[in-house]
XYZ file of N, CA and C in Angstrom:
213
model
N -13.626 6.863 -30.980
C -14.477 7.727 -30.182
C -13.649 8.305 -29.038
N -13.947 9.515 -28.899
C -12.748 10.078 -27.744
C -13.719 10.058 -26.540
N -12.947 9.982 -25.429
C -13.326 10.862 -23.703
C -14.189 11.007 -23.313
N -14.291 12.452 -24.294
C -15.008 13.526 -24.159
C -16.574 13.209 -24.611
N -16.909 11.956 -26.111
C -17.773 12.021 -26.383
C -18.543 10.296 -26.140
N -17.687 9.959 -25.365
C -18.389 8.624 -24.838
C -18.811 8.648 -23.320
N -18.693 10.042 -22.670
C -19.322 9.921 -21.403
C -18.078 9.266 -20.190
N -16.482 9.157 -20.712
C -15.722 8.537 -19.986
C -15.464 9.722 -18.403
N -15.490 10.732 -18.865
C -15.106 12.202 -18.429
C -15.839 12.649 -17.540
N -17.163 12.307 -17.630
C -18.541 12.727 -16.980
C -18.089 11.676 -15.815
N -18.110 10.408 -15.723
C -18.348 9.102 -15.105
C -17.178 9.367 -14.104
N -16.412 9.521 -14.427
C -14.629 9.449 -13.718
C -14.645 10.714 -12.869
N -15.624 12.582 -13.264
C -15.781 13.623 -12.642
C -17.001 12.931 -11.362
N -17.510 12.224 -11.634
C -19.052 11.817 -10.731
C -18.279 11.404 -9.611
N -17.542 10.007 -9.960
C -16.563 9.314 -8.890
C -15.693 10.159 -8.021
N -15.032 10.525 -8.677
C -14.214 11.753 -8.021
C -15.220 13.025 -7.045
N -16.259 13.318 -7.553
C -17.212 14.207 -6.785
C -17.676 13.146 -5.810
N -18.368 12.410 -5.899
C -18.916 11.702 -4.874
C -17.958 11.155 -4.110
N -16.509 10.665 -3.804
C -15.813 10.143 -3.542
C -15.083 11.031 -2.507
N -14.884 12.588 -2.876
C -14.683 13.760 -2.011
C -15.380 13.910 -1.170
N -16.757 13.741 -1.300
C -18.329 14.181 -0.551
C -18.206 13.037 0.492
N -18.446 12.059 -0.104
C -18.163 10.454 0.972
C -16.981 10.695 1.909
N -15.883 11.083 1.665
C -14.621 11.198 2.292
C -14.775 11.999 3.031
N -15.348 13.229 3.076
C -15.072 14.766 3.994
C -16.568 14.649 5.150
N -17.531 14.200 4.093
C -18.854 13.498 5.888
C -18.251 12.447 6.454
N -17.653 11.263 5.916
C -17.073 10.455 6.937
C -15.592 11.088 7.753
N -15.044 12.282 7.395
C -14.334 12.967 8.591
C -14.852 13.671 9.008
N -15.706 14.402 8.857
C -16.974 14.956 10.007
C -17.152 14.031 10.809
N -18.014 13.021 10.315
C -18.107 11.776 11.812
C -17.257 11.572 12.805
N -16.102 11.388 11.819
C -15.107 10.441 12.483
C -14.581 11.418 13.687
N -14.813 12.467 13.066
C -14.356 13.773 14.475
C -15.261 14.550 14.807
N -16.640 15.031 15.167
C -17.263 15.450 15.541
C -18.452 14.354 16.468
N -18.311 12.907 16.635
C -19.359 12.225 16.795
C -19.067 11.012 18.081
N -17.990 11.729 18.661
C -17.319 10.422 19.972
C -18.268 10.530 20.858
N -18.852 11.488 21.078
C -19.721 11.107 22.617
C -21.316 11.072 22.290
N -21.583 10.709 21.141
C -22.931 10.698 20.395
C -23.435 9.447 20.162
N -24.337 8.570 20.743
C -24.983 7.294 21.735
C -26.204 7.267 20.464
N -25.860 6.262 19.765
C -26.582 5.702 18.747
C -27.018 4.256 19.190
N -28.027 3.769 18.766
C -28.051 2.237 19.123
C -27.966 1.595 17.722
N -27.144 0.594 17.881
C -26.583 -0.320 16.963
C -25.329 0.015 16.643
N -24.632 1.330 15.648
C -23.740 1.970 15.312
C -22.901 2.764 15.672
N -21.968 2.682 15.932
C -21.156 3.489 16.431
C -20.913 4.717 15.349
N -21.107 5.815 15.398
C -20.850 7.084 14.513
C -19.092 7.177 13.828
N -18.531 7.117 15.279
C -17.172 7.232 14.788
C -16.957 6.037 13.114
N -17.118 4.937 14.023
C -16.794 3.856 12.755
C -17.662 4.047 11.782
N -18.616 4.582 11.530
C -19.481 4.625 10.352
C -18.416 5.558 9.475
N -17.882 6.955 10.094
C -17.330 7.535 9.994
C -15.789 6.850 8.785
N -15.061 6.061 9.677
C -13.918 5.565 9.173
C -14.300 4.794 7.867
N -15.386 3.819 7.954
C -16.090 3.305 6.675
C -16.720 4.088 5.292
N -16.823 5.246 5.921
C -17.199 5.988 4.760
C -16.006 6.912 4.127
N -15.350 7.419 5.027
C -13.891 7.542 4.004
C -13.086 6.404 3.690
N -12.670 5.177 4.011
C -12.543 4.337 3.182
C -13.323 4.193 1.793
N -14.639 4.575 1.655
C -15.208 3.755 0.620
C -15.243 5.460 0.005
N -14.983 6.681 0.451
C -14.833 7.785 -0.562
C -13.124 7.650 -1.218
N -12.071 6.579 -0.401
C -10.897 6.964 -1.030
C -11.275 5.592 -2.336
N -11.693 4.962 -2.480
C -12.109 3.815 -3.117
C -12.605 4.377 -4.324
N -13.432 5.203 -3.872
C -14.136 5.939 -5.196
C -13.430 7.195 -6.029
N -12.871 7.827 -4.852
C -11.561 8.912 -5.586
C -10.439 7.983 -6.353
N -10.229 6.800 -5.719
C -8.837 6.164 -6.783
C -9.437 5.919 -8.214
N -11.176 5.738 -7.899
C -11.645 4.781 -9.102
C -11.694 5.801 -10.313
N -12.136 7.225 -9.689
C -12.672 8.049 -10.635
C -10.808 8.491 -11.023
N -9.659 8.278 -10.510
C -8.301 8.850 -10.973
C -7.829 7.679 -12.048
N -8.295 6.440 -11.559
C -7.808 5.419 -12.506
C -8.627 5.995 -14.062
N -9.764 5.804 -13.838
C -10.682 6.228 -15.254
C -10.149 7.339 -15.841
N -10.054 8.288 -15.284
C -9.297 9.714 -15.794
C -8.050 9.018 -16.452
N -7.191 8.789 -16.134
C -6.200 7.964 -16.701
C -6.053 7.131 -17.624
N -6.568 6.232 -17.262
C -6.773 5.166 -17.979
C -8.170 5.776 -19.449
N -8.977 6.803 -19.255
C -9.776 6.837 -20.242
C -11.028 5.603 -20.483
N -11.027 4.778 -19.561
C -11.764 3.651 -20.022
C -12.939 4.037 -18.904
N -14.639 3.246 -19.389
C -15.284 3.400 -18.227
C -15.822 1.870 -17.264
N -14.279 1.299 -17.165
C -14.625 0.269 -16.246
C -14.598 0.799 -14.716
């Protein structure tokens, strides 16, 4: 069964989309949100946490592309 027709392609494009999206609002935060008075959260760091977890998801969706598999 190839790639293309087991849905590997779709799964690995999702990661990679969502993983961009996650990455580019958490640098919005991370730079638009220093003097912005939240209680509990700090914006900035929400910020840094969410591009961490969009580069997490961009490696995941490059490994799958690669690799072809949908672990």
């Amino acid at each position: 069964m190839s790639a293309a027709t087991d849905g590997t392609v779709g799964r690995a494009t999702r990661n990679l989309v969502e993983g961009v999206a996650t990455l580019v609002i958490g640098l919005v935060l991370w730079f638009f949100t220093e003097g912005v008075e939240v209680p509990v959260v700090t914006l900035t760091k929400v910020g840094v946490v969410m591009m961490c977890v969009g580069g997490v998801l961009i490696a995941t969706g490059l490994y799958q592309r690669a690799r072809g598999t949908r672990s």
